[in-house]
PDB file of C-alpha atoms in Angstrom:
ATOM      1  CA  SER A1220     102.175 122.384 104.220  1.00 49.00           C
ATOM      2  CA  SER A1221     104.975 122.673 106.769  1.00 44.00           C
ATOM      3  CA  LEU A1222     107.460 119.798 107.118  1.00 55.00           C
ATOM      4  CA  GLU A1223     108.223 119.287 110.787  1.00 54.00           C
ATOM      5  CA  ASN A1224     109.345 115.667 110.614  1.00 52.00           C
ATOM      6  CA  GLY A1225     110.655 115.440 107.065  1.00 54.00           C
ATOM      7  CA  ASP A1226     112.317 112.361 105.619  1.00 62.00           C
ATOM      8  CA  TRP A1227     115.759 112.320 103.974  1.00 68.00           C
ATOM      9  CA  TRP A1228     114.366 113.732 100.727  1.00 66.00           C
ATOM     10  CA  ALA A1229     113.038 116.803 102.564  1.00 68.00           C
ATOM     11  CA  GLN A1230     116.006 117.167 104.908  1.00 71.00           C
ATOM     12  CA  SER A1231     118.545 116.959 102.068  1.00 74.00           C
ATOM     13  CA  ARG A1232     116.859 119.980 100.496  1.00 71.00           C
ATOM     14  CA  ASN A1233     116.499 121.900 103.768  1.00 74.00           C
ATOM     15  CA  LEU A1234     112.727 122.027 103.246  1.00 75.00           C
ATOM     16  CA  ARG A1235     110.425 123.659 105.766  1.00 79.00           C
ATOM     17  CA  PHE A1236     107.468 124.138 103.402  1.00 84.00           C
ATOM     18  CA  LEU A1237     106.283 122.200 100.375  1.00 84.00           C
ATOM     19  CA  ARG A1238     103.068 122.480  98.388  1.00 87.00           C
ATOM     20  CA  LEU A1239     102.281 120.751  95.095  1.00 88.00           C
ATOM     21  CA  VAL A1240     101.124 123.123  92.370  1.00 89.00           C
ATOM     22  CA  HIS A1241      99.602 120.499  90.075  1.00 87.00           C
ATOM     23  CA  ARG A1242      98.160 117.001  90.281  1.00 86.00           C
ATOM     24  CA  LEU A1243      98.550 113.574  88.726  1.00 90.00           C
ATOM     25  CA  ASP A1244      95.892 110.884  88.618  1.00 87.00           C
ATOM     26  CA  ALA A1245      96.361 108.601  91.624  1.00 86.00           C
ATOM     27  CA  GLU A1246      97.665 105.713  89.483  1.00 91.00           C
ATOM     28  CA  THR A1247      99.941 107.839  87.276  1.00 95.00           C
ATOM     29  CA  SER A1248     103.663 107.822  88.024  1.00 95.00           C
ATOM     30  CA  GLY A1249     106.225 110.500  87.295  1.00 94.00           C
ATOM     31  CA  LEU A1250     106.946 114.161  87.890  1.00 94.00           C
ATOM     32  CA  LEU A1251     105.316 116.343  90.523  1.00 90.00           C
ATOM     33  CA  LEU A1252     106.367 119.975  90.962  1.00 90.00           C
ATOM     34  CA  GLY A1253     106.199 121.559  94.402  1.00 88.00           C
ATOM     35  CA  VAL A1254     107.038 125.015  95.737  1.00 88.00           C
ATOM     36  CA  LYS A1255     109.237 125.630  98.757  1.00 86.00           C
ATOM     37  CA  SER A1256     107.762 128.883 100.076  1.00 87.00           C
ATOM     38  CA  PRO A1257     104.231 130.300 100.412  1.00 90.00           C
ATOM     39  CA  GLY A1258     105.143 133.255  98.207  1.00 91.00           C
ATOM     40  CA  ALA A1259     105.940 130.946  95.288  1.00 91.00           C
ATOM     41  CA  VAL A1260     102.539 129.234  95.226  1.00 92.00           C
ATOM     42  CA  GLY A1261     100.840 131.880  93.070  1.00 93.00           C
ATOM     43  CA  PRO A1262     103.549 132.367  90.398  1.00 92.00           C
ATOM     44  CA  TYR A1263     104.070 128.633  89.850  1.00 92.00           C
ATOM     45  CA  SER A1264     100.363 127.828  89.927  1.00 91.00           C
ATOM     46  CA  GLN A1265      99.898 130.448  87.200  1.00 91.00           C
ATOM     47  CA  LEU A1266     102.313 128.544  84.967  1.00 90.00           C
ATOM     48  CA  PHE A1267      99.836 125.657  84.909  1.00 88.00           C
ATOM     49  CA  GLU A1268      96.667 127.735  84.877  1.00 87.00           C
ATOM     50  CA  GLY A1269      98.008 129.982  82.109  1.00 85.00           C
ATOM     51  CA  ARG A1270      99.325 127.032  80.042  1.00 83.00           C
ATOM     52  CA  GLN A1271     102.825 128.487  80.129  1.00 87.00           C
ATOM     53  CA  LEU A1272     104.655 125.184  80.392  1.00 91.00           C
ATOM     54  CA  ASN A1273     105.134 122.088  78.268  1.00 93.00           C
ATOM     55  CA  LYS A1274     104.232 118.673  79.712  1.00 95.00           C
ATOM     56  CA  SER A1275     105.145 115.309  78.252  1.00 97.00           C
ATOM     57  CA  TYR A1276     104.070 111.774  79.173  1.00 98.00           C
ATOM     58  CA  LEU A1277     104.937 108.248  78.116  1.00 98.00           C
ATOM     59  CA  VAL A1278     101.923 105.995  77.651  1.00 98.00           C
ATOM     60  CA  VAL A1279     101.379 102.438  76.449  1.00 98.00           C
ATOM     61  CA  VAL A1280      98.121 101.728  74.616  1.00 98.00           C
ATOM     62  CA  SER A1281      96.331  98.759  73.135  1.00 96.00           C
ATOM     63  CA  ASP A1282      96.417  98.622  69.331  1.00 95.00           C
ATOM     64  CA  PRO A1283      95.371  99.776  66.865  1.00 95.00           C
ATOM     65  CA  VAL A1284      96.472 103.406  66.991  1.00 97.00           C
ATOM     66  CA  PRO A1285      94.880 105.713  64.400  1.00 97.00           C
ATOM     67  CA  ALA A1286      98.102 107.242  62.997  1.00 98.00           C
ATOM     68  CA  GLU A1287     101.804 107.840  63.595  1.00 98.00           C
ATOM     69  CA  SER A1288     100.845 111.189  65.129  1.00 98.00           C
ATOM     70  CA  TRP A1289      97.503 112.843  65.806  1.00 98.00           C
ATOM     71  CA  THR A1290      95.692 115.399  67.976  1.00 98.00           C
ATOM     72  CA  ARG A1291      92.450 115.095  69.955  1.00 98.00           C
ATOM     73  CA  SER A1292      90.470 118.153  71.021  1.00 98.00           C
ATOM     74  CA  ASP A1293      87.345 116.516  72.458  1.00 98.00           C
ATOM     75  CA  PRO A1294      85.809 118.640  75.271  1.00 98.00           C
ATOM     76  CA  LEU A1295      85.638 116.811  78.599  1.00 98.00           C
ATOM     77  CA  GLY A1296      83.333 116.910  81.607  1.00 97.00           C
ATOM     78  CA  PRO A1297      82.122 114.840  84.578  1.00 97.00           C
ATOM     79  CA  ASP A1298      80.162 111.661  83.941  1.00 96.00           C
ATOM     80  CA  GLU A1299      76.933 112.121  85.905  1.00 92.00           C
ATOM     81  CA  ARG A1300      76.329 108.379  85.861  1.00 91.00           C
ATOM     82  CA  GLN A1301      79.330 107.530  88.045  1.00 91.00           C
ATOM     83  CA  VAL A1302      81.215 109.617  90.606  1.00 92.00           C
ATOM     84  CA  GLY A1303      84.903 109.947  89.798  1.00 91.00           C
ATOM     85  CA  ARG A1304      84.527 109.280  86.086  1.00 96.00           C
ATOM     86  CA  PHE A1305      84.722 111.808  83.258  1.00 97.00           C
ATOM     87  CA  ARG A1306      83.672 111.617  79.620  1.00 97.00           C
ATOM     88  CA  VAL A1307      83.745 113.354  76.271  1.00 97.00           C
ATOM     89  CA  ASP A1308      81.023 115.998  76.465  1.00 97.00           C
ATOM     90  CA  THR A1309      80.553 117.932  73.230  1.00 95.00           C
ATOM     91  CA  ARG A1310      77.681 120.024  74.633  1.00 95.00           C
ATOM     92  CA  SER A1311      78.953 121.370  77.954  1.00 95.00           C
ATOM     93  CA  GLY A1312      82.448 119.955  78.419  1.00 97.00           C
ATOM     94  CA  LYS A1313      85.558 122.099  78.878  1.00 97.00           C
ATOM     95  CA  GLU A1314      88.050 122.471  76.053  1.00 97.00           C
ATOM     96  CA  ALA A1315      90.892 119.963  76.050  1.00 97.00           C
ATOM     97  CA  GLU A1316      93.696 119.203  73.602  1.00 97.00           C
ATOM     98  CA  THR A1317      96.350 116.476  73.499  1.00 98.00           C
ATOM     99  CA  HIS A1318      99.002 115.682  70.885  1.00 98.00           C
ATOM    100  CA  PHE A1319     100.188 112.087  70.415  1.00 98.00           C
ATOM    101  CA  ARG A1320     103.010 110.444  68.473  1.00 98.00           C
ATOM    102  CA  VAL A1321     104.206 106.856  68.174  1.00 98.00           C
ATOM    103  CA  LEU A1322     107.604 106.014  69.691  1.00 98.00           C
ATOM    104  CA  ALA A1323     107.723 102.203  69.459  1.00 97.00           C
ATOM    105  CA  ARG A1324     105.582  99.147  68.744  1.00 96.00           C
ATOM    106  CA  ARG A1325     105.538  95.571  70.033  1.00 93.00           C
ATOM    107  CA  GLU A1326     103.012  92.765  69.604  1.00 89.00           C
ATOM    108  CA  ARG A1327      99.581  94.310  70.309  1.00 94.00           C
ATOM    109  CA  GLU A1328     100.767  97.396  72.207  1.00 98.00           C
ATOM    110  CA  THR A1329     102.271 100.756  71.238  1.00 98.00           C
ATOM    111  CA  LEU A1330     104.419 103.212  73.197  1.00 98.00           C
ATOM    112  CA  LEU A1331     103.385 106.841  72.680  1.00 98.00           C
ATOM    113  CA  GLU A1332     104.466 110.296  73.725  1.00 98.00           C
ATOM    114  CA  ALA A1333     101.524 112.433  74.857  1.00 98.00           C
ATOM    115  CA  ARG A1334     101.701 116.221  75.114  1.00 98.00           C
ATOM    116  CA  PRO A1335      98.592 117.786  76.671  1.00 97.00           C
ATOM    117  CA  THR A1336      98.179 121.522  76.195  1.00 95.00           C
ATOM    118  CA  THR A1337      95.367 121.671  78.758  1.00 94.00           C
ATOM    119  CA  GLY A1338      95.086 119.964  82.142  1.00 91.00           C
ATOM    120  CA  ARG A1339      91.644 118.364  82.411  1.00 93.00           C
ATOM    121  CA  THR A1340      91.073 115.425  84.740  1.00 94.00           C
ATOM    122  CA  HIS A1341      91.808 112.094  83.003  1.00 97.00           C
ATOM    123  CA  GLN A1342      92.477 114.007  79.790  1.00 97.00           C
ATOM    124  CA  ILE A1343      95.076 111.711  78.223  1.00 98.00           C
ATOM    125  CA  ARG A1344      93.149 108.597  79.196  1.00 98.00           C
ATOM    126  CA  LEU A1345      89.888 109.879  77.706  1.00 98.00           C
ATOM    127  CA  HIS A1346      91.447 111.207  74.514  1.00 98.00           C
ATOM    128  CA  LEU A1347      93.093 107.835  73.929  1.00 98.00           C
ATOM    129  CA  LEU A1348      89.846 106.022  74.679  1.00 98.00           C
ATOM    130  CA  ALA A1349      88.141 108.255  72.102  1.00 98.00           C
ATOM    131  CA  SER A1350      90.939 107.386  69.659  1.00 98.00           C
ATOM    132  CA  GLY A1351      90.117 103.693  69.981  1.00 97.00           C
ATOM    133  CA  CYS A1352      93.340 102.765  71.807  1.00 97.00           C
ATOM    134  CA  PRO A1353      92.784 102.843  75.597  1.00 97.00           C
ATOM    135  CA  VAL A1354      95.674 103.094  78.040  1.00 98.00           C
ATOM    136  CA  VAL A1355      96.928  99.692  79.152  1.00 98.00           C
ATOM    137  CA  GLY A1356      95.979  98.980  82.783  1.00 97.00           C
ATOM    138  CA  ASP A1357      93.285 101.662  82.971  1.00 97.00           C
ATOM    139  CA  GLU A1358      90.751 100.091  85.332  1.00 95.00           C
ATOM    140  CA  LEU A1359      88.412 103.083  85.119  1.00 95.00           C
ATOM    141  CA  TYR A1360      88.052 103.311  81.340  1.00 95.00           C
ATOM    142  CA  GLY A1361      89.485 100.015  80.102  1.00 92.00           C
ATOM    143  CA  GLN A1362      90.860  96.843  81.632  1.00 94.00           C
ATOM    144  CA  ARG A1363      92.992  96.115  84.656  1.00 95.00           C
ATOM    145  CA  ASP A1364      96.555  94.929  84.047  1.00 96.00           C
ATOM    146  CA  SER A1365      98.976  93.422  86.574  1.00 95.00           C
ATOM    147  CA  ARG A1366     101.653  95.839  85.353  1.00 95.00           C
ATOM    148  CA  GLY A1367      99.609  98.833  86.513  1.00 95.00           C
ATOM    149  CA  LEU A1368      98.510 101.957  84.653  1.00 97.00           C
ATOM    150  CA  ALA A1369     100.820 102.552  81.681  1.00 98.00           C
ATOM    151  CA  LEU A1370     100.984 106.331  82.042  1.00 98.00           C
ATOM    152  CA  ARG A1371     104.001 108.276  83.297  1.00 97.00           C
ATOM    153  CA  ALA A1372     104.646 112.026  83.509  1.00 97.00           C
ATOM    154  CA  VAL A1373     108.196 112.348  82.205  1.00 96.00           C
ATOM    155  CA  GLY A1374     108.852 115.988  81.304  1.00 95.00           C
ATOM    156  CA  LEU A1375     108.203 119.581  82.328  1.00 95.00           C
ATOM    157  CA  GLU A1376     109.587 122.663  80.596  1.00 95.00           C
ATOM    158  CA  TYR A1377     108.860 126.256  81.592  1.00 94.00           C
ATOM    159  CA  ALA A1378     110.281 129.730  82.033  1.00 93.00           C
ATOM    160  CA  ASP A1379     111.013 129.990  85.741  1.00 93.00           C
ATOM    161  CA  PRO A1380     109.281 133.090  87.180  1.00 91.00           C
ATOM    162  CA  PHE A1381     112.082 133.707  89.693  1.00 90.00           C
ATOM    163  CA  GLN A1382     115.270 132.480  88.008  1.00 87.00           C
ATOM    164  CA  LYS A1383     114.281 134.033  84.637  1.00 87.00           C
ATOM    165  CA  ARG A1384     115.637 131.098  82.679  1.00 92.00           C
ATOM    166  CA  ARG A1385     114.242 128.082  80.860  1.00 94.00           C
ATOM    167  CA  ILE A1386     113.940 125.010  83.084  1.00 93.00           C
ATOM    168  CA  ARG A1387     113.705 121.451  81.720  1.00 94.00           C
ATOM    169  CA  ILE A1388     112.988 118.556  84.085  1.00 93.00           C
ATOM    170  CA  ARG A1389     113.023 114.892  83.054  1.00 94.00           C
ATOM    171  CA  ALA A1390     111.938 111.834  85.027  1.00 94.00           C
ATOM    172  CA  PRO A1391     113.685 108.466  84.585  1.00 95.00           C
ATOM    173  CA  VAL A1392     111.919 106.237  82.067  1.00 96.00           C
ATOM    174  CA  GLU A1393     113.936 103.012  82.160  1.00 96.00           C
ATOM    175  CA  ASP A1394     111.864 101.131  84.769  1.00 96.00           C
ATOM    176  CA  PHE A1395     108.594 102.169  83.144  1.00 97.00           C
ATOM    177  CA  CYS A1396     109.673 100.984  79.685  1.00 97.00           C
ATOM    178  CA  ARG A1397     111.034  97.734  81.097  1.00 96.00           C
ATOM    179  CA  ALA A1398     107.795  97.027  82.990  1.00 96.00           C
ATOM    180  CA  PHE A1399     105.824  97.150  79.734  1.00 97.00           C
ATOM    181  CA  GLY A1400     108.349  95.305  77.584  1.00 96.00           C
ATOM    182  CA  PHE A1401     109.780  98.218  75.591  1.00 97.00           C
ATOM    183  CA  ALA A1402     113.347  99.264  75.042  1.00 96.00           C
ATOM    184  CA  VAL A1403     113.998 102.869  75.990  1.00 96.00           C
ATOM    185  CA  PRO A1404     113.419 104.907  72.793  1.00 91.00           C
ATOM    186  CA  GLU A1405     116.473 106.577  71.343  1.00 89.00           C
ATOM    187  CA  GLY A1406     117.071 109.925  73.016  1.00 87.00           C
ATOM    188  CA  TRP A1407     114.863 109.140  76.031  1.00 87.00           C
ATOM    189  CA  GLY A1408     117.404 107.524  78.350  1.00 77.00           C
ATOM    190  CA  ALA A1409     119.565 109.014  81.070  1.00 65.00           C
ATOM    191  CA  ASN A1410     121.807 110.641  78.457  1.00 50.00           C
ATOM    192  CA  ARG A1411     118.858 112.797  77.351  1.00 54.00           C
ATOM    193  CA  ARG A1412     119.578 115.215  80.196  1.00 45.00           C
ATOM    194  CA  ALA A1413     121.548 118.216  79.052  1.00 41.00           C
ATOM    195  CA  ALA A1414     122.920 121.374  80.633  1.00 35.00           C
ATOM    196  CA  GLY A1415     120.239 123.211  82.530  1.00 40.00           C
ATOM    197  CA  THR A1416     118.139 120.070  82.955  1.00 42.00           C
ATOM    198  CA  ALA A1417     117.209 119.041  86.479  1.00 43.00           C
ATOM    199  CA  ASP A1418     117.530 115.450  87.698  1.00 38.00           C
ATOM    200  CA  PRO A1419     114.616 115.035  90.135  1.00 38.00           C
ATOM    201  CA  GLY A1420     115.924 111.715  91.431  1.00 37.00           C
ATOM    202  CA  SER A1421     118.667 113.290  93.552  1.00 34.00           C
ATOM    203  CA  PRO A1422     119.110 116.582  95.422  1.00 34.00           C
ATOM    204  CA  PRO A1423     120.583 119.435  93.367  1.00 33.00           C
ATOM    205  CA  ALA A1424     124.099 120.429  94.295  1.00 30.00           C
ATOM    206  CA  LYS A1425     123.327 124.136  94.611  1.00 32.00           C
ATOM    207  CA  ALA A1426     119.644 124.840  95.016  1.00 33.00           C
ATOM    208  CA  PRO A1427     118.941 126.048  98.573  1.00 32.00           C
ATOM    209  CA  ARG A1428     117.396 129.295  97.296  1.00 45.00           C
ATOM    210  CA  ALA A1429     115.320 127.819  94.483  1.00 59.00           C
ATOM    211  CA  ALA A1430     111.601 128.439  94.804  1.00 69.00           C
ATOM    212  CA  SER A1431     110.538 125.053  93.461  1.00 67.00           C
ATOM    213  CA  ASP A1432     111.537 121.406  93.582  1.00 68.00           C
ATOM    214  CA  ALA A1433     110.567 118.339  91.585  1.00 69.00           C
ATOM    215  CA  GLY A1434     109.847 114.864  92.899  1.00 69.00           C
ATOM    216  CA  VAL A1435     109.126 111.623  91.092  1.00 74.00           C
ATOM    217  CA  ARG A1436     106.270 109.275  91.904  1.00 74.00           C
ATOM    218  CA  PRO A1437     107.556 105.765  91.065  1.00 75.00           C
ATOM    219  CA  HIS A1438     105.709 103.391  88.774  1.00 80.00           C
ATOM    220  CA  ARG A1439     104.144 100.561  90.762  1.00 76.00           C
ATOM    221  CA  PRO A1440     102.394  97.463  89.400  1.00 78.00           C
ATOM    222  CA  ALA A1441      98.719  97.051  90.237  1.00 76.00           C
ATOM    223  CA  ARG A1442      98.087  95.405  93.582  1.00 67.00           C
ATOM    224  CA  PRO A1443      96.157  92.128  93.576  1.00 59.00           C
ATOM    225  CA  LYS A1444      92.609  92.619  94.825  1.00 57.00           C
ATOM    226  CA  GLY A1445      91.323  90.598  97.739  1.00 52.00           C
ATOM    227  CA  PRO A1446      87.920  88.939  98.064  1.00 45.00           C
ATOM    228  CA  GLY A1447      85.051  91.378  97.751  1.00 43.00           C
ATOM    229  CA  GLN A1448      87.138  94.182  96.212  1.00 41.00           C
TER     230      GLN A1448
END
């Protein structure tokens, strides 16, 4: 879409056009990648459609987890019984694969890294539900939590189709970990960013000609529901 009355974030990047090339669940916080010109929509969309990028998430689950690391490849499809829900569908579902590993533990909850290799709707949430450890705060497939949905998109890595170099983008994780009572795992803090890694929380110093830009959707606690909701 065009940006005629952009806010500071758009103005600081001299944006006149911005279109997201992938989606996050409405309650999920973290990284969103957008393109800054119509001609970039196709090449960047193909990165996601062709599975040519690596995505990483932080997620807090209810114990017990099945292992220190594991992979789920349950096929997923719509749940005909309720609009907006999906389910494991071994007969007609689409292929889906997610890799998980434990980062930290506390009381009855565990902090995981999730790396999906496909991009099905609610994929991480359903694969964790099938693993017997639902995402904390998942109202759709588990239980509501005042801290919100414990799922955050924290990393993207891909070969940029225009700059011809490897791009690594990391979202801040400190507020998310603090909200769920975890210390930031070693190597996941602000000092994790290295040369060539974008910081999506502030405008890049020299990026007026870049074809893409990353923004961060903040983690927000669940809102209290009023009567009748």
